[in-house]
Coordinates of C-alpha atoms and ligand atoms in Angstrom, one line a residue:
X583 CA 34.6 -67.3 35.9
X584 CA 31.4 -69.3 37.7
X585 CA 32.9 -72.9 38.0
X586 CA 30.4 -75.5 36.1
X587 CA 27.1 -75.7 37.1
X588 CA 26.0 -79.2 38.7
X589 CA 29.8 -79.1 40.8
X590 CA 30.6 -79.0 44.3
X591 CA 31.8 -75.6 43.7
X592 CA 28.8 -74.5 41.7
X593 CA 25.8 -76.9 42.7
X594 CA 22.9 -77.0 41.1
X595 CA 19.8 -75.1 42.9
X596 CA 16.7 -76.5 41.9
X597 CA 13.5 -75.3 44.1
X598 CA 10.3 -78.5 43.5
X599 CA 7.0 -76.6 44.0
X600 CA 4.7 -79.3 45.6
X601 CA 5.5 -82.0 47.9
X602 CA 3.5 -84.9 46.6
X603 CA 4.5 -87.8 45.0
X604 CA 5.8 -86.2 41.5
X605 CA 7.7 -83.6 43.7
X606 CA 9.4 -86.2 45.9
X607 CA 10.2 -88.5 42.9
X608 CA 11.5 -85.7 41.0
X609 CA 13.6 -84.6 44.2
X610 CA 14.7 -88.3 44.2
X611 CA 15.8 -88.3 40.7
X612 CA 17.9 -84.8 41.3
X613 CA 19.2 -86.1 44.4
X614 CA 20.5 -89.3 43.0
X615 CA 22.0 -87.8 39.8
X616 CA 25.3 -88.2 40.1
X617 CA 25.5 -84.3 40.0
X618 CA 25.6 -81.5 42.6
X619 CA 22.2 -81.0 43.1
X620 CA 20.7 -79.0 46.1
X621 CA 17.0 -79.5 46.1
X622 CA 14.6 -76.8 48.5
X623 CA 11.0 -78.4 48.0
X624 CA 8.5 -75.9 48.8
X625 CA 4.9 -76.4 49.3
X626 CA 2.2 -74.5 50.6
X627 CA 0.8 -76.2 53.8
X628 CA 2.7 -77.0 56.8
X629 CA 2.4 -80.5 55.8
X630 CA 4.0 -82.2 53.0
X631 CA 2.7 -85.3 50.6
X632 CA 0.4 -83.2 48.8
X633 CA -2.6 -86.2 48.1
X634 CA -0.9 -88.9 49.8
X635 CA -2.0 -87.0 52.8
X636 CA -5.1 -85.5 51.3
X637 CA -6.5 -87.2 48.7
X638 CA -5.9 -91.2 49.3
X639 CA -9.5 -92.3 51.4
X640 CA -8.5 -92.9 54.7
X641 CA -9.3 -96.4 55.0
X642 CA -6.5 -97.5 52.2
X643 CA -3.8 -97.2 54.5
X644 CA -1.5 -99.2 52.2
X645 CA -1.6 -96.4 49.7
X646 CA -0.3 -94.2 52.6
X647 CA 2.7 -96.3 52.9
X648 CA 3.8 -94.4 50.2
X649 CA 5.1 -91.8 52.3
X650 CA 7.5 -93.6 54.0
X651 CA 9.6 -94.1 50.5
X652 CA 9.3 -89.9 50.5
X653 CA 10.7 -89.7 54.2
X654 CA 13.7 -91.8 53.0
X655 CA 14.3 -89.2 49.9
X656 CA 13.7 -86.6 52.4
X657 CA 16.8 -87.8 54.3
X658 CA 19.0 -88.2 51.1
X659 CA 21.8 -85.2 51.3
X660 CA 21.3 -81.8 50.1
X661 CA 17.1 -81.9 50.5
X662 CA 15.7 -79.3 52.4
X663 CA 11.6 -78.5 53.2
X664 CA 10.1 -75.0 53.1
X665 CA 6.8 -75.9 53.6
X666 CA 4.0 -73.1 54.3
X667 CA 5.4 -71.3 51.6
X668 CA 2.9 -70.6 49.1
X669 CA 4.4 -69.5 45.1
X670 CA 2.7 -67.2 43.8
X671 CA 1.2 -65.8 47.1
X672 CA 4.9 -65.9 49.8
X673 CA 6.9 -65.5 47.1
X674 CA 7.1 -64.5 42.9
X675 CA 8.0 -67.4 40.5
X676 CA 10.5 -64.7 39.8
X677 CA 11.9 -64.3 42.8
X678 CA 12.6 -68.4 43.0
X679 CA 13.9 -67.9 39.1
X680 CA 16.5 -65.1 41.3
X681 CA 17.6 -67.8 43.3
X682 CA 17.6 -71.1 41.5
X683 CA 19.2 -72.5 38.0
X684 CA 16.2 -74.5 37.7
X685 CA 12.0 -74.8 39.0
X686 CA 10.2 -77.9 39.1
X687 CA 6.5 -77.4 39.2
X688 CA 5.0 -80.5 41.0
X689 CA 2.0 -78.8 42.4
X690 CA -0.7 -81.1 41.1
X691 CA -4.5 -80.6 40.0
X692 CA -6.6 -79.1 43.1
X693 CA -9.5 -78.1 41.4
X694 CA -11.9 -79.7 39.7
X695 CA -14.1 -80.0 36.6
X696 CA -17.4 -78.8 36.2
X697 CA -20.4 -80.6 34.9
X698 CA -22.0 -77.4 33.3
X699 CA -25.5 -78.3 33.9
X700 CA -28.4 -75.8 35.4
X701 CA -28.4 -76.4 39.2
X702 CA -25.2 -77.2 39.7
X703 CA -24.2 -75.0 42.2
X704 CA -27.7 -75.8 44.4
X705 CA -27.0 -76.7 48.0
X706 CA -26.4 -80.3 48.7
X707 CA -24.0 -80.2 45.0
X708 CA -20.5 -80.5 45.6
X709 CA -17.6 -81.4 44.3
X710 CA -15.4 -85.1 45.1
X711 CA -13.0 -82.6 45.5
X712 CA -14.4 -81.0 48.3
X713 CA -15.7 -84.2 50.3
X714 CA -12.8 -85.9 50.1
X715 CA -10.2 -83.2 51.1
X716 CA -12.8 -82.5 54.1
X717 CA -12.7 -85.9 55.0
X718 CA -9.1 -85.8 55.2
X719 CA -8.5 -82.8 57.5
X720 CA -7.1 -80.4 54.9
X721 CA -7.4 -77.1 56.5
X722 CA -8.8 -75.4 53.2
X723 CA -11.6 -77.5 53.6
X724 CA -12.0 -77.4 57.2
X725 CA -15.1 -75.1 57.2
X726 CA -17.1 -77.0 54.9
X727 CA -20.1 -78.7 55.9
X728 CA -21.7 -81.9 54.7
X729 CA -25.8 -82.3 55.0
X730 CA -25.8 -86.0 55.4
X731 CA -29.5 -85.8 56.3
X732 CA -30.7 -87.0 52.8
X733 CA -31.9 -90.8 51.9
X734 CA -30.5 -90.7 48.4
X735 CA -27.0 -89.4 47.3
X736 CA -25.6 -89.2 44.1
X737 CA -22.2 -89.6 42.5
X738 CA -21.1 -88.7 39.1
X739 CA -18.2 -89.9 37.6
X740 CA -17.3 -93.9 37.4
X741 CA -13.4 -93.4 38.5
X742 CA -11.4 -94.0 41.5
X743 CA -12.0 -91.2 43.0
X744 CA -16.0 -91.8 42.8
X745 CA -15.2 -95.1 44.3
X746 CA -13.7 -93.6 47.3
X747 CA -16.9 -91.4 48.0
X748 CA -18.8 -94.2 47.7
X749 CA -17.1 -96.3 50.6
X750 CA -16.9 -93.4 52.7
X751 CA -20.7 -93.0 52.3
X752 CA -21.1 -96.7 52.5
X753 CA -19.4 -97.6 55.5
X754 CA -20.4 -97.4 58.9
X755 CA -18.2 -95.2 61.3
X756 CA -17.2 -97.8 63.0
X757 CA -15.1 -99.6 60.1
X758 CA -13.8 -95.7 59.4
X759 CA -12.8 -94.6 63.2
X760 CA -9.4 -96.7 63.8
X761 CA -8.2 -94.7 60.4
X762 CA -6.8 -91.1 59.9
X763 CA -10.0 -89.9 59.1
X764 CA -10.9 -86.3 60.4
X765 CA -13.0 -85.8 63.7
X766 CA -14.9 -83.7 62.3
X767 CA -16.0 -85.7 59.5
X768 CA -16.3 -88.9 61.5
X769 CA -18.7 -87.1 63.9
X770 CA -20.9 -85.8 60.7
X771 CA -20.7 -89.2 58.8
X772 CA -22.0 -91.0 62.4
X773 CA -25.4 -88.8 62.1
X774 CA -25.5 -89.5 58.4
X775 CA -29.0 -90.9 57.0
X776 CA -27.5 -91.5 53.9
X777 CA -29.3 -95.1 52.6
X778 CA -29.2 -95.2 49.6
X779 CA -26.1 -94.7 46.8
X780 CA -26.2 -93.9 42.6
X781 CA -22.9 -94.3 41.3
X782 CA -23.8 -92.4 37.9
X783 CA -21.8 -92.9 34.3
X784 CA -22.1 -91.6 31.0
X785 CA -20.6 -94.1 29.6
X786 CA -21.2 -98.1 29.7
X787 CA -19.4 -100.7 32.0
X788 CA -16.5 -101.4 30.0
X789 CA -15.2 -97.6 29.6
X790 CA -15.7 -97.4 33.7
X791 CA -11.9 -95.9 34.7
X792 CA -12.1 -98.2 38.1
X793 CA -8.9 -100.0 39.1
X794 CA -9.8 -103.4 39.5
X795 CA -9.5 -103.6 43.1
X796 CA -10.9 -100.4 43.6
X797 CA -14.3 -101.6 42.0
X798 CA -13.8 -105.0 43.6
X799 CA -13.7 -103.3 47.3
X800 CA -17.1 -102.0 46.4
X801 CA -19.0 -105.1 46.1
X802 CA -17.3 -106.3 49.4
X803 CA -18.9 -103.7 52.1
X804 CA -20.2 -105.1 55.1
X805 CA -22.8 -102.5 55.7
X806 CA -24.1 -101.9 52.0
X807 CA -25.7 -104.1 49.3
X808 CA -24.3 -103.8 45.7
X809 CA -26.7 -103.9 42.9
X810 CA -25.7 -104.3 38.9
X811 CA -28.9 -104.7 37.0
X812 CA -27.8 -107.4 34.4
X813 CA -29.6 -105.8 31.4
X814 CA -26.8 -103.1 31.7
X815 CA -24.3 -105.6 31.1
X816 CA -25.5 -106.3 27.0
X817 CA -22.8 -104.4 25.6
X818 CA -22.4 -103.0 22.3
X819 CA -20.2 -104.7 19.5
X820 CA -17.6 -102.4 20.1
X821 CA -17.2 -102.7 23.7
X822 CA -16.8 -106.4 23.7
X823 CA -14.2 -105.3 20.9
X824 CA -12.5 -103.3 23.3
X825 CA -12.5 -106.0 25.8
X826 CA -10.7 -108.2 23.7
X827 CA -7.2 -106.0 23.6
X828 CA -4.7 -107.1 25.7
X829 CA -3.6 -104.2 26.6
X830 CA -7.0 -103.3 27.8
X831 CA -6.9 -106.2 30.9
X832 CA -8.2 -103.9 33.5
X833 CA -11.5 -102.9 32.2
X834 CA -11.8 -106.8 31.1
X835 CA -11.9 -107.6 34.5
X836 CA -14.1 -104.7 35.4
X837 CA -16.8 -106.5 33.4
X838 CA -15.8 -109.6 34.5
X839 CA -16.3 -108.0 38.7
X840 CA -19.7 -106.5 37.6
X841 CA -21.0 -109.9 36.1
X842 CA -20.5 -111.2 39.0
X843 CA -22.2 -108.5 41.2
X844 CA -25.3 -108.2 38.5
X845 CA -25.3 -112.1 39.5
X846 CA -25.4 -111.9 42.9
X847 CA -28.5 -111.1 45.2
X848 CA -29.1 -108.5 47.5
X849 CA -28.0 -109.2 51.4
X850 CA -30.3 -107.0 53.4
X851 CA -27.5 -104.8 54.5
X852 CA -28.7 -101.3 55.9
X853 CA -27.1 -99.2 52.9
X854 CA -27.4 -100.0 49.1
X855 CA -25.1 -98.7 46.3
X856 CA -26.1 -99.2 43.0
X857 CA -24.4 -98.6 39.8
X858 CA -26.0 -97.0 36.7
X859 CA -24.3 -96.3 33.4
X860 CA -25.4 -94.6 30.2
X861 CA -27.1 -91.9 32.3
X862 CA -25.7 -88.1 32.5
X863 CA -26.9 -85.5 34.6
X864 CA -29.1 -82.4 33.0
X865 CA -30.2 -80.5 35.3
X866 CA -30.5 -80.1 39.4
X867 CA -33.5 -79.3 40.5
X868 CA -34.6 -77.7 43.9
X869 CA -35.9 -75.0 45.6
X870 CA -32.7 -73.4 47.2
X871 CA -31.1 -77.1 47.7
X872 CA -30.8 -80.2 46.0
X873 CA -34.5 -82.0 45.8
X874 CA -34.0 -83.8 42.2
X875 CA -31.9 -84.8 39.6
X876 CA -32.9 -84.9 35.8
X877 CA -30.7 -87.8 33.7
X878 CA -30.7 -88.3 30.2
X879 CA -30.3 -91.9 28.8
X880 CA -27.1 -92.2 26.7
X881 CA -25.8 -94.3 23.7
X882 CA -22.4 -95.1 22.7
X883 CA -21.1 -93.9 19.3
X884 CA -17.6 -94.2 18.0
X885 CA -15.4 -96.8 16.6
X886 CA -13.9 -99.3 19.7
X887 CA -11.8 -96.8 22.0
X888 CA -13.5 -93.8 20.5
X889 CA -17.0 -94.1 22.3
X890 CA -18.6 -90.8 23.3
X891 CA -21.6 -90.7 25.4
X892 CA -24.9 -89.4 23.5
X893 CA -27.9 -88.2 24.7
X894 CA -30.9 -90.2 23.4
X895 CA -33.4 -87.6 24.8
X896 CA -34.9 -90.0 27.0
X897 CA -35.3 -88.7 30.7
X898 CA -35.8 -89.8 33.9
X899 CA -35.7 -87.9 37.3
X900 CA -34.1 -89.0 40.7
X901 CA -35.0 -87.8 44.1
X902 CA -31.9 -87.0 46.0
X903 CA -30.8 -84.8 48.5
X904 CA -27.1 -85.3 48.4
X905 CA -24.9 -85.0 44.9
X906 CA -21.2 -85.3 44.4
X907 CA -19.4 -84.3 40.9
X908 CA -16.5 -86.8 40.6
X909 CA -15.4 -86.2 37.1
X910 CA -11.9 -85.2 37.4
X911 CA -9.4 -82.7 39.1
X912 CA -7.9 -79.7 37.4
X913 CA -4.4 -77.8 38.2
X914 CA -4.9 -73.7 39.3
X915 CA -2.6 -71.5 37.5
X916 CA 0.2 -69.6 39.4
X917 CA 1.3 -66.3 38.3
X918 CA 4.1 -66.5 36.6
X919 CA 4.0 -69.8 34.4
X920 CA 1.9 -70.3 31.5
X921 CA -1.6 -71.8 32.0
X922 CA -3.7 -74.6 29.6
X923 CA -7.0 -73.6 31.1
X924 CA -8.2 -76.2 28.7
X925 CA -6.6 -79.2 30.0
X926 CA -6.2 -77.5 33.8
X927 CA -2.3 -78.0 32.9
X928 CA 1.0 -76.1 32.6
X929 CA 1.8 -76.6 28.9
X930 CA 4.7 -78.3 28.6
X931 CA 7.0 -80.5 25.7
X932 CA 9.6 -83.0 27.2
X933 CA 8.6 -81.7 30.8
X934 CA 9.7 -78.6 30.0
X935 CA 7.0 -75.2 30.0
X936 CA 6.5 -73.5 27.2
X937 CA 4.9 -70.1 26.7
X938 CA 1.9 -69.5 24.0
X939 CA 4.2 -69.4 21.0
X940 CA 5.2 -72.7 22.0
X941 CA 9.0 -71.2 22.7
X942 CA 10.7 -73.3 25.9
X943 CA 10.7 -70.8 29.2
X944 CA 14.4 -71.8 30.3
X945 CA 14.9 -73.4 33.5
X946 CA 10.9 -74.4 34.6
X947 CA 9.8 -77.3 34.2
X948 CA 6.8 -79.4 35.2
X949 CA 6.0 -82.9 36.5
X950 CA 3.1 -85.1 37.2
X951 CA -0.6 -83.9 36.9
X952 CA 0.1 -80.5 36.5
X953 CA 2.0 -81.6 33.7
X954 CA 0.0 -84.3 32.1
X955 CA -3.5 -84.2 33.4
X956 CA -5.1 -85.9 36.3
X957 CA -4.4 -89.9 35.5
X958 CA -2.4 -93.0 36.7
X959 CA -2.0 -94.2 40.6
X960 CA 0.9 -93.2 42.6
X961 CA 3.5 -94.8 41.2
X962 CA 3.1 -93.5 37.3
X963 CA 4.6 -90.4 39.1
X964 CA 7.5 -91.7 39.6
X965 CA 8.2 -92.6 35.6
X966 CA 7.4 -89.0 34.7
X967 CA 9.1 -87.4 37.1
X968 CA 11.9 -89.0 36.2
X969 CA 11.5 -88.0 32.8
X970 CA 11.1 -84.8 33.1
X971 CA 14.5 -84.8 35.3
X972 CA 16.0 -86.3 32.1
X973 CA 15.4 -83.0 30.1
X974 CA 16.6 -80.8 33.3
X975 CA 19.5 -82.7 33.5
X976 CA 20.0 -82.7 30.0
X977 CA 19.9 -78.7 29.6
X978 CA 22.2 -77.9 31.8
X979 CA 25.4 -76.8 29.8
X980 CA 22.8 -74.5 28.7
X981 CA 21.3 -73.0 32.0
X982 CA 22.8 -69.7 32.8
X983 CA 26.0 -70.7 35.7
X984 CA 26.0 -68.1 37.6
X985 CA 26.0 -69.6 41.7
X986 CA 22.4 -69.4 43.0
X987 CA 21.6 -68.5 47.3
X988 CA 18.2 -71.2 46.9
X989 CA 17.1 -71.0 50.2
X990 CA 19.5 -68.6 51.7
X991 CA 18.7 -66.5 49.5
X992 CA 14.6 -67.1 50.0
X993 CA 15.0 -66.5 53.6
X994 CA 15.1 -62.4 53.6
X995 CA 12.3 -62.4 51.6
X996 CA 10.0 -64.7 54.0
X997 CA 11.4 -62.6 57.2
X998 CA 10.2 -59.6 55.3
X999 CA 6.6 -61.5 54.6
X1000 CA 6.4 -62.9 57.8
X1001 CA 6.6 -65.9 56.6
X1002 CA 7.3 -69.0 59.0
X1003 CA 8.9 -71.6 56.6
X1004 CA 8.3 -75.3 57.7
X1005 CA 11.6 -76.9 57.4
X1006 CA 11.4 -80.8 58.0
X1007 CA 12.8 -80.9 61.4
X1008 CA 9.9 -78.9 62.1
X1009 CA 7.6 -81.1 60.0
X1010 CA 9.1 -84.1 62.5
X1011 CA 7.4 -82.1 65.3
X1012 CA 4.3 -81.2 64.0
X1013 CA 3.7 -85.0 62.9
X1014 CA 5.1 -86.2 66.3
X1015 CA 2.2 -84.6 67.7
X1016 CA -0.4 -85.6 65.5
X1017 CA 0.8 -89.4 66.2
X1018 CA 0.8 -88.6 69.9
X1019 CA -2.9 -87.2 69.5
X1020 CA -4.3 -90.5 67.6
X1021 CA -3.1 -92.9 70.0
X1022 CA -5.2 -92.3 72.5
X1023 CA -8.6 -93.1 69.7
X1024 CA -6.6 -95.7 68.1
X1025 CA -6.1 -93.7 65.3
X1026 CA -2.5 -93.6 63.6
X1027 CA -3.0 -89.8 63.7
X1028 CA -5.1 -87.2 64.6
X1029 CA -4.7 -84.6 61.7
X1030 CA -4.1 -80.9 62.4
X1031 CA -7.2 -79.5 60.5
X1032 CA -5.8 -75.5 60.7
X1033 CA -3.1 -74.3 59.5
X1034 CA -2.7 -72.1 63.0
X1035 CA -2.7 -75.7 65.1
X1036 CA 0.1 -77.1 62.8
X1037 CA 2.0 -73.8 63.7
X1038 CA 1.0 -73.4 66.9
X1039 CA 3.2 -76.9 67.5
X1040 CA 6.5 -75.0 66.9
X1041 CA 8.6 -71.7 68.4
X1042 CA 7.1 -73.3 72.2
X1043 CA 3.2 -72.4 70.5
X1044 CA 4.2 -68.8 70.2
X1045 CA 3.9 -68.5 66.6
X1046 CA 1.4 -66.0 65.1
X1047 CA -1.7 -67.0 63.6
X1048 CA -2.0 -66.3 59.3
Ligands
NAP369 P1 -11.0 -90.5 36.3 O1 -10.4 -91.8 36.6 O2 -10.5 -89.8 35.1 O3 -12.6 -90.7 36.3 C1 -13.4 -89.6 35.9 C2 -14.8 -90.1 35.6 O4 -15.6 -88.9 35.4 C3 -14.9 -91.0 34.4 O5 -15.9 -92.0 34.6 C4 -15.4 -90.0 33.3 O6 -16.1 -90.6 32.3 C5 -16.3 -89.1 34.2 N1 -16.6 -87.8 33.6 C6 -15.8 -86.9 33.1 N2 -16.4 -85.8 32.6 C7 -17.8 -86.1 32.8 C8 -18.9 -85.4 32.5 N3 -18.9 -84.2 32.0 N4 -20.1 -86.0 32.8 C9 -20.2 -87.2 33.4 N5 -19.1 -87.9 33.7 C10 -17.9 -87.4 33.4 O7 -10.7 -89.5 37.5 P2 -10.7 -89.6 39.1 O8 -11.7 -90.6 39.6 O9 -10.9 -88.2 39.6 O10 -9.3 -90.1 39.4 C11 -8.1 -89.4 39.0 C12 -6.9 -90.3 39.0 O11 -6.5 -90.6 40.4 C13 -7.1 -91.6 38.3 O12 -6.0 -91.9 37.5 C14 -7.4 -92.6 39.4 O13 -7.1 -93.9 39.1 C15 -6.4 -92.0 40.5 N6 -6.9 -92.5 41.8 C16 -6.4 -93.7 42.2 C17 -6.9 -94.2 43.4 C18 -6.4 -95.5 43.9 O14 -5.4 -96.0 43.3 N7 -7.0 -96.1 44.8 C19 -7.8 -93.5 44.2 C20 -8.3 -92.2 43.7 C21 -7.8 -91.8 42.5 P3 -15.5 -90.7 30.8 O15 -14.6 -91.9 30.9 O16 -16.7 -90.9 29.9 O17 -14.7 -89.5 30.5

């Protein structure tokens, strides 16, 4: 008879697909049990911390910081890496259901939303998405090429994400070298002609989804003038109703931060961002690229907290040359697991997936935004990882006992592939040398931008190139 499951004799084999912050803080929260828990995280790049690494803007190095809390759970007992292993592509979800009790999908939201407008797909469109994983080095964006050539950009979307684009846009390459930033977009973003910035929402100023430092941050650039036109600051009866929950502190302040900009006058600084709200795009217009976006005034109906944007037919037109979509990631399905194209989610209750007749698939399980959508900072990770631990945990006595190989029993199946699994020893070289590379440009790092240099750091270089 199998001895019970979560024992030294019979430890619980749990493989976390991702190796962001919900994937680390759902390792954590095995790790730290109480129970025998082995833990493989598995992600598909070389390089783990998923958005930490990719999606936080280079010049908020704080955020980074994150990751060393993740290199303290990566040292806890019992966690192993198997990075540059791709699910769904390396290896079957049913092949890791073969070799672990339990699956923790943390693999995020990588794609994104679309606007669904004629012209969207015009040269010089592109998703935040994109930009901002190109600016970061990730090598499935290292390809991509930026026309900064154009006077006028565009942003959609009034979230933190859209704030990011605008800095990078914004600021001059010299306040953006000493960061992590990629070479290769540094070098574009020094050419860039880029003067002028619309920070577009289809909504008013108090349903903005800034953070309030985040929007702060953006009326405190040295080489860009931030303009608020004050008429756009008469809100309706039931924003200021909104304004005046408690709960609802954060776009309070928002307000509060744009009265002060709409206040303030312009300092002659070389670049000029200026917020607009109640617009949303209708069409982009061009022949073969970008030359014009139509916008259609908006007006707010819906009881406080309900307000959806409505067109009131009334249109201008914008020349621009540059336009970014920044309304919102979505997850990618993975063979294997059930998929909310909807919502860009694995459908889950309690954290754990269910299939379309809303039956419980035993022993996969989901945390963080592939779970619940793209929302929250960092840390609100860290509360629903747990969380969904809490049910894994929690279904045990139920989980089939049978001892499971985990990464032993992965390992054939990789040889067979040729697969070179990343373990974190070999992660510790492959961000030794990145480290090594920055110091000479000041730079913490110097980001591997391919997937064949990050490789090419281990076996003495002589490891094939996939
Ligand atoms: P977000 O906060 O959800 O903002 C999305 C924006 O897109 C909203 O303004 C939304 O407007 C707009 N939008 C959605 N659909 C639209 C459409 N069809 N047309 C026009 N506008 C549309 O998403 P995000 O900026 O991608 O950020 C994702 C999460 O990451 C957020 O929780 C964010 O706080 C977090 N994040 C944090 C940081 C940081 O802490 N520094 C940095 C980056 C990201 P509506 O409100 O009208 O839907």
């Amino acid at each position: 008879m199998d001895a019970f499951l979560g024992t030294e004799r019979n430890p619980l084999q749990v493989a976390v697909v991702g190796s962001g912050p919900s994937g680390f803080y759902a390792a954590e929260a095995l790790l730290k049990s109480g129970q025998a828990v082995r833990v493989d995280m598995i992600e598909r790049l070389p390089a783990p911390y998923g958005l930490v690494r990719y999606g936080v803007a280079p010049d908020h190095p704080k955020l980074k910081e994150a990751i060393l809390a993740y290199q303290v759970i990566a040292q806890l007992p019992h966690f192993s890496l198997l990075a540059n292993v791709n699910v769904g592509r390396d290896i079957e979800v049913d092949e890791l259901r073969a070799h672990y009790h339990a699956i923790v999908f943390a693999c995020g939201a990588e794609a994104d939303r679309r606007l669904g407008v004629p012209g969207e797909d015009l040269a010089g469109s592109h998703t935040a998405t994109e930009f901002v994983a190109w600016y970061n080095g990730h090598p499935d964006y290292r390809e991509r090429s930026f026309d900064l050539s154009a006077e006028v950009a565009v942003v959609i979307g009034q979230g933190n994400v859209a704030a990011d684009v605008c800095r990078i846009l914004a600021k001059s390459v010299d306040e953006l070298r000493a960061t992590d930033i990629a070479q290769h977009a540094l070098d574009a973003l020094a050419a860039s002609r880029v003067r002028e910035i619309h920070l577009i929402g289809r909504r008013g100023p108090a349903q903005a989804k800034f953070t309030n430092k985040e929007l702060k941050e953006l009326g405190e650039l040295a080489c860009c003038d931030t303009q608020v036109d004050p008429r756009d600051l008469a809100l309706n009866a039931e924003s200021l109703a909104e304004l005046q929950s408690k709960a609802n502190y954060i776009s309070a302040k928002n307000v509060e931060i744009l009265r002060d900009l709409a206040a303030r006058a312009l300092g002659g600084r070389p670049r000029r961002l200026l917020f607009r709200f109640l617009e949303s795009p209708l069409e982009l217009v061009g022949a073969g690229r970008l030359e014009e976006l139509v916008l259609v005034r908006n007006r707010l109906e819906g009881s406080p907290f309900q307000q959806s944007a409505h067109s009131t037919g009334e249109t201008a037109r914008l020349r621009c040359g540059l336009l970014f979509r920044s309304i919102g990631y979505a997850g990618v399905p993975i063979p294997g697991c059930p998929f909310d194209a909807r919502q860009g989610i694995f459908p889950t209750r309690d954290g754990r997936l269910v299939d379309a007749t809303d039956a419980v698939i035993p022993g996969l399980y989901a945390a963080g935004w592939i779970k619940r959508g793209p929302s929250g900072i960092i840390g609100t990770n860290r509360a629903d990882s747990v969380a969904t631990v809490k049910s894994l945990l929690a279904d045990v006595p139920s989980l089939p006992s049978g001892a499971k190989a985990g990464s032993a029993g992965l390992a054939p199946l990789l040889a067979q592939r040729a697969v070179r699994a990343v373990s974190l020893d070999d992660w510790r070289v492959i961000d030794a040398h990145e480290v090594a590379r920055g110091e000479p440009l000041g730079k913490p790092r110097e980001k591997f931008t391919r997937v064949a240099e990050m490789l090419g750091c281990l076996d003495g270089g002589a490891v094939s190139q996939r």
